[in-house]
mmCIF file of C-alpha atoms in Angstrom:
data_model
loop_
_atom_site.group_PDB
_atom_site.id
_atom_site.type_symbol
_atom_site.label_atom_id
_atom_site.label_comp_id
_atom_site.label_asym_id
_atom_site.label_seq_id
_atom_site.Cartn_x
_atom_site.Cartn_y
_atom_site.Cartn_z
ATOM 1 C CA MET E 140 76.911 122.065 107.391
ATOM 2 C CA ALA E 141 73.783 120.023 106.768
ATOM 3 C CA LEU E 142 73.569 117.518 103.912
ATOM 4 C CA GLU E 143 69.956 118.365 103.130
ATOM 5 C CA GLY E 144 69.490 118.834 99.399
ATOM 6 C CA ARG E 145 73.125 118.269 98.428
ATOM 7 C CA ARG E 146 73.366 116.553 95.050
ATOM 8 C CA VAL E 147 75.795 113.636 94.719
ATOM 9 C CA LEU E 148 76.501 111.295 91.826
ATOM 10 C CA PHE E 149 77.580 107.886 93.110
ATOM 11 C CA ILE E 150 79.369 105.718 90.523
ATOM 12 C CA SER E 151 79.798 101.987 91.178
ATOM 13 C CA TYR E 152 81.459 99.439 88.909
ATOM 14 C CA ASN E 153 79.565 96.743 90.825
ATOM 15 C CA GLY E 154 76.065 96.131 89.536
ATOM 16 C CA MET E 155 73.115 96.630 91.828
ATOM 17 C CA LEU E 156 71.806 93.181 90.889
ATOM 18 C CA ASP E 157 75.082 91.688 92.135
ATOM 19 C CA PRO E 158 75.334 90.649 95.811
ATOM 20 C CA LEU E 159 78.193 93.126 96.391
ATOM 21 C CA GLY E 160 76.142 95.992 95.062
ATOM 22 C CA GLN E 161 73.158 94.969 97.154
ATOM 23 C CA SER E 162 75.117 94.622 100.397
ATOM 24 C CA GLN E 163 77.971 97.122 100.082
ATOM 25 C CA VAL E 164 76.404 100.060 98.271
ATOM 26 C CA LEU E 165 72.662 100.333 98.765
ATOM 27 C CA PRO E 166 72.567 100.313 102.602
ATOM 28 C CA TYR E 167 74.874 103.329 102.712
ATOM 29 C CA LEU E 168 73.017 105.260 100.030
ATOM 30 C CA ARG E 169 69.657 104.618 101.640
ATOM 31 C CA GLU E 170 70.852 105.798 105.051
ATOM 32 C CA LEU E 171 72.606 108.878 103.642
ATOM 33 C CA ALA E 172 69.488 109.679 101.612
ATOM 34 C CA LYS E 173 67.550 109.755 104.889
ATOM 35 C CA ARG E 174 69.968 112.476 105.998
ATOM 36 C CA GLY E 175 69.033 114.598 103.027
ATOM 37 C CA VAL E 176 71.567 113.673 100.336
ATOM 38 C CA ARG E 177 69.977 113.642 96.888
ATOM 39 C CA PHE E 178 71.686 110.752 95.159
ATOM 40 C CA THR E 179 71.949 109.841 91.521
ATOM 41 C CA LEU E 180 73.378 106.325 91.218
ATOM 42 C CA LEU E 181 75.184 105.113 88.105
ATOM 43 C CA SER E 182 76.117 101.416 88.031
ATOM 44 C CA PHE E 183 77.529 98.958 85.509
ATOM 45 C CA GLU E 184 75.326 95.884 85.198
ATOM 46 C CA ARG E 185 76.305 92.488 83.808
ATOM 47 C CA PRO E 186 74.443 90.876 80.875
ATOM 48 C CA PRO E 187 71.738 89.117 82.966
ATOM 49 C CA ALA E 188 70.380 92.550 83.892
ATOM 50 C CA PHE E 189 69.494 93.103 80.238
ATOM 51 C CA SER E 190 67.456 89.916 79.835
ATOM 52 C CA PRO E 191 63.661 90.218 80.126
ATOM 53 C CA ALA E 192 63.755 88.921 83.713
ATOM 54 C CA GLY E 193 66.723 91.128 84.531
ATOM 55 C CA ARG E 194 65.038 94.217 83.159
ATOM 56 C CA THR E 195 62.033 93.492 85.330
ATOM 57 C CA GLN E 196 64.304 93.205 88.377
ATOM 58 C CA CYS E 197 66.029 96.452 87.499
ATOM 59 C CA GLU E 198 62.761 98.303 87.006
ATOM 60 C CA THR E 199 61.430 97.012 90.329
ATOM 61 C CA LEU E 200 64.595 98.055 92.151
ATOM 62 C CA GLN E 201 64.561 101.394 90.353
ATOM 63 C CA ARG E 202 61.095 102.112 91.746
ATOM 64 C CA GLU E 203 62.161 101.048 95.239
ATOM 65 C CA LEU E 204 65.200 103.317 95.127
ATOM 66 C CA ALA E 205 63.131 106.201 93.807
ATOM 67 C CA ALA E 206 60.878 105.816 96.841
ATOM 68 C CA ASP E 207 64.017 106.166 98.968
ATOM 69 C CA GLY E 208 64.977 109.359 97.143
ATOM 70 C CA ILE E 209 67.656 107.747 94.945
ATOM 71 C CA ARG E 210 67.609 108.065 91.180
ATOM 72 C CA TRP E 211 69.239 105.025 89.537
ATOM 73 C CA GLN E 212 70.562 104.658 86.008
ATOM 74 C CA TRP E 213 72.516 101.661 84.759
ATOM 75 C CA VAL E 214 74.703 100.867 81.773
ATOM 76 C CA ARG E 215 76.109 97.593 80.502
ATOM 77 C CA TYR E 216 79.351 96.211 81.923
ATOM 78 C CA HIS E 217 81.813 94.774 79.396
ATOM 79 C CA GLN E 218 84.356 92.159 80.428
ATOM 80 C CA THR E 219 86.376 91.042 77.411
ATOM 81 C CA PRO E 220 88.809 91.758 75.944
ATOM 82 C CA SER E 221 89.925 93.248 79.230
ATOM 83 C CA LEU E 222 91.633 96.553 78.404
ATOM 84 C CA PRO E 223 89.442 97.535 75.414
ATOM 85 C CA ALA E 224 86.298 96.562 77.335
ATOM 86 C CA THR E 225 87.289 98.656 80.339
ATOM 87 C CA ALA E 226 88.220 101.592 78.118
ATOM 88 C CA TYR E 227 84.814 101.360 76.436
ATOM 89 C CA ASP E 228 83.080 101.314 79.827
ATOM 90 C CA VAL E 229 85.019 104.406 80.922
ATOM 91 C CA LEU E 230 84.059 106.313 77.771
ATOM 92 C CA MET E 231 80.428 105.248 78.099
ATOM 93 C CA GLY E 232 80.489 106.183 81.788
ATOM 94 C CA ILE E 233 81.881 109.649 81.021
ATOM 95 C CA ARG E 234 79.182 110.259 78.429
ATOM 96 C CA VAL E 235 76.277 109.108 80.615
ATOM 97 C CA ALA E 236 77.627 110.649 83.817
ATOM 98 C CA GLY E 237 78.224 113.967 82.073
ATOM 99 C CA LYS E 238 74.544 114.157 81.133
ATOM 100 C CA LEU E 239 73.558 113.287 84.702
ATOM 101 C CA VAL E 240 75.783 116.013 86.142
ATOM 102 C CA LEU E 241 74.100 118.612 83.932
ATOM 103 C CA GLU E 242 70.542 117.314 84.364
ATOM 104 C CA GLN E 243 70.760 116.804 88.136
ATOM 105 C CA GLN E 244 73.029 119.778 88.931
ATOM 106 C CA ILE E 245 75.512 117.442 90.632
ATOM 107 C CA GLU E 246 77.882 119.037 93.161
ATOM 108 C CA MET E 247 80.067 116.058 94.019
ATOM 109 C CA VAL E 248 80.971 112.676 92.545
ATOM 110 C CA HIS E 249 81.574 109.719 94.867
ATOM 111 C CA ALA E 250 83.665 107.240 92.872
ATOM 112 C CA ARG E 251 83.644 103.735 94.315
ATOM 113 C CA SER E 252 86.985 102.238 93.222
ATOM 114 C CA HIS E 253 89.409 102.910 90.380
ATOM 115 C CA ILE E 254 87.293 102.707 87.216
ATOM 116 C CA PRO E 255 84.618 105.087 88.566
ATOM 117 C CA ALA E 256 87.452 107.380 89.704
ATOM 118 C CA THR E 257 88.676 107.558 86.111
ATOM 119 C CA ILE E 258 85.200 108.656 85.025
ATOM 120 C CA ALA E 259 84.998 111.136 87.915
ATOM 121 C CA LEU E 260 88.320 112.717 86.910
ATOM 122 C CA SER E 261 86.826 113.720 83.580
ATOM 123 C CA LEU E 262 83.754 115.161 85.314
ATOM 124 C CA LYS E 263 85.868 117.165 87.729
ATOM 125 C CA LYS E 264 87.941 118.616 84.908
ATOM 126 C CA ARG E 265 84.896 119.465 82.790
ATOM 127 C CA PHE E 266 82.391 120.624 85.406
ATOM 128 C CA GLY E 267 84.457 121.370 88.520
ATOM 129 C CA THR E 268 82.563 118.841 90.652
ATOM 130 C CA LYS E 269 84.044 117.809 93.991
ATOM 131 C CA LEU E 270 85.490 114.299 94.022
ATOM 132 C CA ILE E 271 85.657 111.511 96.593
ATOM 133 C CA PHE E 272 87.887 108.582 95.627
ATOM 134 C CA ASP E 273 86.647 105.571 97.599
ATOM 135 C CA VAL E 274 89.663 103.257 97.397
ATOM 136 C CA ARG E 275 88.202 99.778 97.799
ATOM 137 C CA GLY E 276 91.618 98.179 97.278
ATOM 138 C CA LEU E 277 94.926 98.710 95.523
ATOM 139 C CA LEU E 278 93.818 97.527 92.101
ATOM 140 C CA ALA E 279 97.178 97.197 90.325
ATOM 141 C CA GLU E 280 98.829 95.533 93.316
ATOM 142 C CA GLU E 281 95.872 93.161 93.747
ATOM 143 C CA TYR E 282 96.106 91.963 90.153
ATOM 144 C CA ALA E 283 99.868 91.564 90.484
ATOM 145 C CA ASP E 284 99.599 89.717 93.812
ATOM 146 C CA ALA E 285 96.966 87.441 92.290
ATOM 147 C CA GLY E 286 99.282 86.636 89.391
ATOM 148 C CA HIS E 287 96.984 88.140 86.737
ATOM 149 C CA TRP E 288 99.348 90.994 85.855
ATOM 150 C CA GLN E 289 103.089 91.413 85.854
ATOM 151 C CA GLU E 290 104.343 94.462 87.703
ATOM 152 C CA GLY E 291 105.345 96.876 84.953
ATOM 153 C CA SER E 292 102.970 95.391 82.380
ATOM 154 C CA THR E 293 100.857 97.708 80.232
ATOM 155 C CA ALA E 294 97.713 97.152 82.301
ATOM 156 C CA TYR E 295 99.641 97.661 85.540
ATOM 157 C CA ARG E 296 101.240 100.901 84.348
ATOM 158 C CA ILE E 297 97.970 102.323 83.002
ATOM 159 C CA THR E 298 96.210 101.559 86.283
ATOM 160 C CA LYS E 299 98.960 103.149 88.380
ATOM 161 C CA ARG E 300 99.013 106.235 86.154
ATOM 162 C CA MET E 301 95.254 106.659 86.538
ATOM 163 C CA GLU E 302 95.535 106.069 90.284
ATOM 164 C CA ARG E 303 98.161 108.826 90.609
ATOM 165 C CA ARG E 304 95.902 111.243 88.734
ATOM 166 C CA ALA E 305 92.960 110.330 90.967
ATOM 167 C CA PHE E 306 95.060 110.771 94.100
ATOM 168 C CA ALA E 307 96.245 114.170 92.876
ATOM 169 C CA ALA E 308 92.739 115.417 92.012
ATOM 170 C CA THR E 309 90.561 113.979 94.755
ATOM 171 C CA ASP E 310 89.085 116.222 97.441
ATOM 172 C CA GLY E 311 88.364 113.308 99.767
ATOM 173 C CA LEU E 312 89.768 109.808 100.107
ATOM 174 C CA VAL E 313 88.384 106.656 101.720
ATOM 175 C CA THR E 314 90.498 103.676 102.727
ATOM 176 C CA LEU E 315 89.093 100.502 104.233
ATOM 177 C CA THR E 316 91.844 100.072 106.820
ATOM 178 C CA GLU E 317 94.025 102.041 109.192
ATOM 179 C CA LYS E 318 96.955 99.854 108.211
ATOM 180 C CA ILE E 319 97.230 100.988 104.593
ATOM 181 C CA TRP E 320 96.910 104.756 105.055
ATOM 182 C CA PRO E 321 100.437 105.550 106.326
ATOM 183 C CA LEU E 322 101.841 103.291 103.600
ATOM 184 C CA ILE E 323 100.174 105.150 100.714
ATOM 185 C CA ARG E 324 100.148 108.630 102.272
ATOM 186 C CA ASP E 325 103.404 109.515 100.539
ATOM 187 C CA TRP E 326 102.608 107.918 97.197
ATOM 188 C CA PRO E 327 102.705 110.151 94.087
ATOM 189 C CA GLY E 328 99.569 112.287 93.940
ATOM 190 C CA LEU E 329 99.073 112.289 97.718
ATOM 191 C CA SER E 330 102.559 113.216 98.842
ATOM 192 C CA GLY E 331 103.015 116.809 99.907
ATOM 193 C CA ARG E 332 99.370 117.831 100.011
ATOM 194 C CA GLU E 333 96.484 117.736 102.425
ATOM 195 C CA VAL E 334 93.556 115.502 101.583
ATOM 196 C CA ILE E 335 90.405 114.854 103.584
ATOM 197 C CA HIS E 336 90.627 111.202 104.619
ATOM 198 C CA GLU E 337 88.365 108.712 106.373
ATOM 199 C CA VAL E 338 88.891 105.064 107.250
ATOM 200 C CA ILE E 339 85.586 103.289 106.632
ATOM 201 C CA PRO E 340 85.774 99.490 106.915
ATOM 202 C CA CYS E 341 83.315 97.142 105.252
ATOM 203 C CA CYS E 342 80.405 97.247 107.671
ATOM 204 C CA THR E 343 77.246 95.206 108.055
ATOM 205 C CA ASN E 344 73.627 95.765 108.979
ATOM 206 C CA LEU E 345 73.367 94.729 112.623
ATOM 207 C CA GLU E 346 69.592 94.573 112.357
ATOM 208 C CA LEU E 347 69.929 91.734 109.852
ATOM 209 C CA PHE E 348 73.083 90.053 111.137
ATOM 210 C CA LYS E 349 72.426 89.045 114.715
ATOM 211 C CA PHE E 350 72.332 85.909 116.817
ATOM 212 C CA ASN E 351 69.059 84.015 116.780
ATOM 213 C CA GLU E 352 68.594 81.238 119.317
ATOM 214 C CA GLU E 353 65.615 79.719 117.507
ATOM 215 C CA SER E 354 67.530 79.506 114.210
ATOM 216 C CA ARG E 355 70.486 78.008 116.028
ATOM 217 C CA ALA E 356 68.426 75.232 117.584
ATOM 218 C CA ARG E 357 66.533 74.499 114.360
ATOM 219 C CA LEU E 358 69.569 74.318 112.100
ATOM 220 C CA ARG E 359 71.734 72.386 114.533
ATOM 221 C CA ALA E 360 68.965 69.805 114.858
ATOM 222 C CA GLU E 361 68.569 69.697 111.078
ATOM 223 C CA LEU E 362 72.316 69.229 110.613
ATOM 224 C CA GLY E 363 72.568 66.718 113.437
ATOM 225 C CA ILE E 364 75.163 68.760 115.340
ATOM 226 C CA GLU E 365 73.245 69.666 118.507
ATOM 227 C CA ASP E 366 76.159 68.908 120.837
ATOM 228 C CA GLN E 367 79.053 69.570 118.470
ATOM 229 C CA PHE E 368 81.550 72.404 118.163
ATOM 230 C CA ALA E 369 80.720 74.039 114.812
ATOM 231 C CA VAL E 370 83.167 76.148 112.827
ATOM 232 C CA ILE E 371 81.747 77.998 109.830
ATOM 233 C CA TYR E 372 83.213 79.489 106.689
ATOM 234 C CA SER E 373 80.859 81.738 104.718
ATOM 235 C CA GLY E 374 81.668 82.949 101.204
ATOM 236 C CA SER E 375 83.431 82.074 97.989
ATOM 237 C CA ILE E 376 86.294 79.588 97.944
ATOM 238 C CA ASP E 377 89.748 79.631 96.347
ATOM 239 C CA GLY E 378 91.165 82.737 94.702
ATOM 240 C CA TRP E 379 92.159 84.980 97.591
ATOM 241 C CA TYR E 380 90.624 82.505 100.050
ATOM 242 C CA LEU E 381 92.998 79.780 101.224
ATOM 243 C CA THR E 382 90.538 76.925 101.002
ATOM 244 C CA GLU E 383 93.178 74.203 101.314
ATOM 245 C CA LYS E 384 94.640 75.814 104.432
ATOM 246 C CA MET E 385 91.201 75.977 106.019
ATOM 247 C CA ALA E 386 90.697 72.292 105.184
ATOM 248 C CA ASP E 387 94.095 71.544 106.772
ATOM 249 C CA PHE E 388 93.109 73.383 109.926
ATOM 250 C CA PHE E 389 89.831 71.547 110.262
ATOM 251 C CA ALA E 390 91.427 68.163 109.605
ATOM 252 C CA TYR E 391 93.758 68.878 112.515
ATOM 253 C CA LEU E 392 90.919 70.257 114.663
ATOM 254 C CA VAL E 393 88.734 67.181 114.241
ATOM 255 C CA ARG E 394 91.627 64.923 115.248
ATOM 256 C CA LYS E 395 91.964 66.884 118.479
ATOM 257 C CA ARG E 396 88.241 67.422 118.978
ATOM 258 C CA PRO E 397 86.179 64.569 117.522
ATOM 259 C CA ASP E 398 83.040 66.603 118.326
ATOM 260 C CA ALA E 399 84.058 69.315 115.830
ATOM 261 C CA HIS E 400 81.988 70.007 112.714
ATOM 262 C CA PHE E 401 82.911 72.242 109.776
ATOM 263 C CA LEU E 402 80.046 74.051 108.034
ATOM 264 C CA TRP E 403 81.055 75.313 104.585
ATOM 265 C CA LEU E 404 78.503 77.895 103.478
ATOM 266 C CA THR E 405 79.420 78.720 99.901
ATOM 267 C CA PRO E 406 77.855 79.253 96.483
ATOM 268 C CA SER E 407 81.025 77.851 94.915
ATOM 269 C CA ARG E 408 81.849 74.351 93.710
ATOM 270 C CA HIS E 409 80.756 71.936 96.427
ATOM 271 C CA GLU E 410 82.624 69.059 94.827
ATOM 272 C CA ARG E 411 85.854 70.959 95.500
ATOM 273 C CA ILE E 412 85.130 70.872 99.248
ATOM 274 C CA HIS E 413 84.295 67.169 99.186
ATOM 275 C CA GLU E 414 87.568 66.448 97.393
ATOM 276 C CA LEU E 415 89.601 68.441 99.892
ATOM 277 C CA MET E 416 87.998 66.817 102.913
ATOM 278 C CA ALA E 417 88.269 63.317 101.473
ATOM 279 C CA ALA E 418 91.960 63.901 100.714
ATOM 280 C CA ARG E 419 92.454 64.705 104.398
ATOM 281 C CA ALA E 420 90.471 61.672 105.601
ATOM 282 C CA VAL E 421 87.777 63.827 107.160
ATOM 283 C CA ASP E 422 84.633 61.775 107.602
ATOM 284 C CA SER E 423 81.588 63.044 105.712
ATOM 285 C CA HIS E 424 79.666 63.225 108.998
ATOM 286 C CA SER E 425 82.168 65.794 110.299
ATOM 287 C CA TYR E 426 81.369 68.507 107.784
ATOM 288 C CA THR E 427 78.494 69.980 105.791
ATOM 289 C CA VAL E 428 78.525 71.943 102.531
ATOM 290 C CA ARG E 429 75.575 74.182 101.767
ATOM 291 C CA SER E 430 74.511 77.179 99.732
ATOM 292 C CA ALA E 431 72.316 79.855 101.258
ATOM 293 C CA LYS E 432 70.366 82.875 100.127
ATOM 294 C CA PRO E 433 71.677 86.173 101.556
ATOM 295 C CA ASP E 434 68.827 86.457 104.051
ATOM 296 C CA GLU E 435 69.551 82.922 105.322
ATOM 297 C CA VAL E 436 73.207 83.565 106.171
ATOM 298 C CA PRO E 437 72.599 85.046 109.670
ATOM 299 C CA SER E 438 70.705 81.902 110.675
ATOM 300 C CA TYR E 439 73.607 79.668 109.641
ATOM 301 C CA LEU E 440 76.076 81.901 111.457
ATOM 302 C CA SER E 441 73.894 81.646 114.549
ATOM 303 C CA ALA E 442 74.199 77.855 114.330
ATOM 304 C CA ALA E 443 78.009 78.009 114.560
ATOM 305 C CA ASP E 444 80.430 78.564 117.436
ATOM 306 C CA ALA E 445 83.326 80.246 115.589
ATOM 307 C CA GLY E 446 83.868 81.841 112.184
ATOM 308 C CA ILE E 447 86.966 81.126 110.103
ATOM 309 C CA ALA E 448 88.578 82.942 107.172
ATOM 310 C CA PHE E 449 92.077 82.291 105.849
ATOM 311 C CA ILE E 450 93.050 84.788 103.141
ATOM 312 C CA LYS E 451 96.207 85.134 101.076
ATOM 313 C CA SER E 452 98.498 87.552 102.903
ATOM 314 C CA CYS E 453 100.283 90.046 100.640
ATOM 315 C CA PHE E 454 100.842 93.783 100.373
ATOM 316 C CA SER E 455 97.580 94.559 98.589
ATOM 317 C CA LYS E 456 95.576 92.785 101.288
ATOM 318 C CA LEU E 457 96.694 95.362 103.851
ATOM 319 C CA ALA E 458 94.038 97.526 102.191
ATOM 320 C CA SER E 459 91.329 94.862 102.555
ATOM 321 C CA SER E 460 88.427 94.759 105.016
ATOM 322 C CA PRO E 461 86.588 91.431 104.664
ATOM 323 C CA THR E 462 82.866 91.879 105.216
ATOM 324 C CA LYS E 463 82.661 88.370 106.658
ATOM 325 C CA TYR E 464 84.596 89.534 109.741
ATOM 326 C CA ALA E 465 81.801 91.990 110.522
ATOM 327 C CA GLU E 466 79.079 89.417 109.795
ATOM 328 C CA TYR E 467 80.678 86.762 112.001
ATOM 329 C CA LEU E 468 81.083 89.153 114.936
ATOM 330 C CA ALA E 469 77.583 90.586 114.542
ATOM 331 C CA CYS E 470 76.190 87.054 114.952
ATOM 332 C CA GLY E 471 78.273 86.482 118.080
ATOM 333 C CA LEU E 472 81.118 84.426 116.622
ATOM 334 C CA PRO E 473 84.759 84.730 117.659
ATOM 335 C CA LEU E 474 87.101 84.871 114.675
ATOM 336 C CA VAL E 475 89.788 82.448 113.532
ATOM 337 C CA VAL E 476 91.753 84.526 110.990
ATOM 338 C CA ASN E 477 95.294 84.747 109.697
ATOM 339 C CA ARG E 478 97.548 87.735 110.147
ATOM 340 C CA GLY E 479 98.378 90.383 107.565
ATOM 341 C CA ILE E 480 94.855 91.045 106.265
ATOM 342 C CA GLY E 481 93.933 94.705 106.678
ATOM 343 C CA ASP E 482 93.442 95.538 110.341
ATOM 344 C CA SER E 483 92.947 91.893 111.377
ATOM 345 C CA ASP E 484 96.019 91.830 113.608
ATOM 346 C CA SER E 485 94.811 94.695 115.807
ATOM 347 C CA LEU E 486 91.235 93.399 115.683
ATOM 348 C CA ILE E 487 92.436 90.257 117.448
ATOM 349 C CA THR E 488 95.246 91.581 119.648
ATOM 350 C CA GLU E 489 93.575 94.818 120.762
ATOM 351 C CA GLU E 490 89.876 93.940 120.690
ATOM 352 C CA ASP E 491 90.223 90.244 121.620
ATOM 353 C CA ALA E 492 87.814 89.359 118.812
ATOM 354 C CA GLY E 493 89.124 85.817 118.406
ATOM 355 C CA VAL E 494 92.333 83.996 117.546
ATOM 356 C CA LEU E 495 95.093 85.075 115.155
ATOM 357 C CA VAL E 496 96.811 82.399 113.077
ATOM 358 C CA ARG E 497 100.412 83.523 112.589
ATOM 359 C CA GLU E 498 101.524 80.595 110.438
ATOM 360 C CA PHE E 499 99.914 77.584 108.830
ATOM 361 C CA SER E 500 101.413 74.726 110.822
ATOM 362 C CA GLU E 501 100.152 72.036 113.162
ATOM 363 C CA GLY E 502 102.095 73.572 116.032
ATOM 364 C CA GLU E 503 100.268 76.859 115.468
ATOM 365 C CA TYR E 504 96.925 75.078 115.111
ATOM 366 C CA GLU E 505 97.500 73.446 118.503
ATOM 367 C CA GLN E 506 97.816 76.912 120.047
ATOM 368 C CA VAL E 507 94.755 78.180 118.178
ATOM 369 C CA ILE E 508 92.585 75.316 119.421
ATOM 370 C CA SER E 509 93.759 75.946 122.976
ATOM 371 C CA GLN E 510 92.878 79.642 122.676
ATOM 372 C CA LEU E 511 89.488 78.821 121.188
ATOM 373 C CA ASP E 512 88.687 76.787 124.285
ATOM 374 C CA ARG E 513 88.815 80.020 126.293
ATOM 375 C CA PHE E 514 86.059 81.516 124.163
ATOM 376 C CA MET E 515 83.946 78.367 124.447
ATOM 377 C CA GLN E 516 83.979 78.274 128.246
ATOM 378 C CA ASN E 517 81.233 80.903 128.419
ATOM 379 C CA PRO E 518 79.373 80.982 125.078
ATOM 380 C CA ASP E 519 76.888 83.662 126.137
ATOM 381 C CA ALA E 520 79.640 86.033 127.235
ATOM 382 C CA THR E 521 81.555 85.319 124.017
ATOM 383 C CA ARG E 522 78.533 86.119 121.846
ATOM 384 C CA LYS E 523 77.872 89.307 123.802
ATOM 385 C CA LYS E 524 81.456 90.500 123.435
ATOM 386 C CA ALA E 525 81.605 89.689 119.718
ATOM 387 C CA ARG E 526 78.384 91.626 119.172
ATOM 388 C CA GLU E 527 79.776 94.607 121.079
ATOM 389 C CA ILE E 528 82.890 94.623 118.899
ATOM 390 C CA ALA E 529 80.719 94.539 115.777
ATOM 391 C CA ALA E 530 78.662 97.461 117.067
ATOM 392 C CA LYS E 531 81.785 99.433 117.917
ATOM 393 C CA LEU E 532 83.700 98.858 114.672
ATOM 394 C CA PHE E 533 81.382 97.615 111.918
ATOM 395 C CA ASP E 534 77.830 98.944 112.337
ATOM 396 C CA VAL E 535 76.693 100.221 108.951
ATOM 397 C CA ARG E 536 74.820 103.126 110.556
ATOM 398 C CA THR E 537 76.876 104.289 113.525
ATOM 399 C CA VAL E 538 80.240 103.622 111.895
ATOM 400 C CA GLY E 539 79.915 103.472 108.106
ATOM 401 C CA VAL E 540 77.169 106.019 107.448
ATOM 402 C CA ASP E 541 78.325 108.427 110.177
ATOM 403 C CA ARG E 542 81.822 108.513 108.707
ATOM 404 C CA TYR E 543 80.573 108.950 105.151
ATOM 405 C CA ALA E 544 78.299 111.791 106.311
ATOM 406 C CA ARG E 545 81.245 113.461 108.040
ATOM 407 C CA LEU E 546 83.361 113.068 104.910
ATOM 408 C CA TYR E 547 80.606 114.486 102.681
ATOM 409 C CA GLN E 548 80.206 117.510 104.914
ATOM 410 C CA ARG E 549 83.939 118.215 105.009
ATOM 411 C CA VAL E 550 84.410 117.825 101.250
ATOM 412 C CA LEU E 551 81.329 119.825 100.290
ATOM 413 C CA SER E 552 82.308 122.671 102.620
ATOM 414 C CA SER E 553 85.962 122.703 101.528
ATOM 415 C CA LYS E 554 87.301 125.323 99.149
ATOM 416 C CA GLY E 555 87.821 124.193 95.575
ATOM 417 C CA ARG E 556 91.348 123.438 94.416
#
């Protein structure tokens, strides 16, 4: 069944002016639109989007998306107080989305995460639209694991109740990892019924994220690390990211390899990095902290020799697919990652994509450094293999878009429930 002319409402709680919206939503919609899907996009934008400059940005992007065959409408995101603000957003989303379903003759709603799924449930009940619940993570468990909610709290119970209803009503389901699917398959709402399911990890655009020899030489000269072994971390710090553990690892690495250099590429508080490195007696010449625009990130990754990411390991993170894994590999970097994060264990043990850190200890770090040496013996072969793994598992077109297209076709051709 072809997708040509099929009408889909895509609801995202991430704004399209946010980096996540730009990188994790629009590439998929644009590619699926090329295959004939007629998208209407509804997003929730933060206050800056409603400033004069923000409105100009939105209007420019709206025209660009229209040229790609995507109609975009946005509403304001409300943050506080948490539960009332979210409830208001849901009600507003139902009202606006209902009008879009009628005006655009929508056949299916693709709900990206839990709040959009709540809106989509109302649309399905009212209009009979097909529903895809794109589970970006286990929301209640994530908030509990992060210490923001108590298991059994009002917010936790409301979220789980909504999740059960979404599971029970959805025609198609997306998880980010293979690891989480058998664990939730028998949860209330899914247990005892067939549901069309696809595993679609967070992918990346391999045309943008790729190794560049010229950028490598330029940046390494600029940073004064031409002959050094550079480890890079790209992204936000703290929160789910174990910044102190990564600082511990590098402090140990530089003692064993004085030629090592840690490149922190983060928009977050740079003073936090300086404090952590100073506390571990890491010389300022052995690390660099920088911010970078999104289009500059591939160049910095090209300048490195390995990509690191230590993330808090807990149940909810079995559902997580860090985009930075895909970006590192696409730029030819072997990974240094800890176990228990989504499909990271099999990514390392089965694909040989890098080194798996099983515990945060100096004895383990000794083994990790030894294993990294194997990847550094032939840098060209290592970059080639990492790129091949990225193409196999994380290409936005041949993995992400192909799987979404397959899911759309199966859901749209399925009999209504």
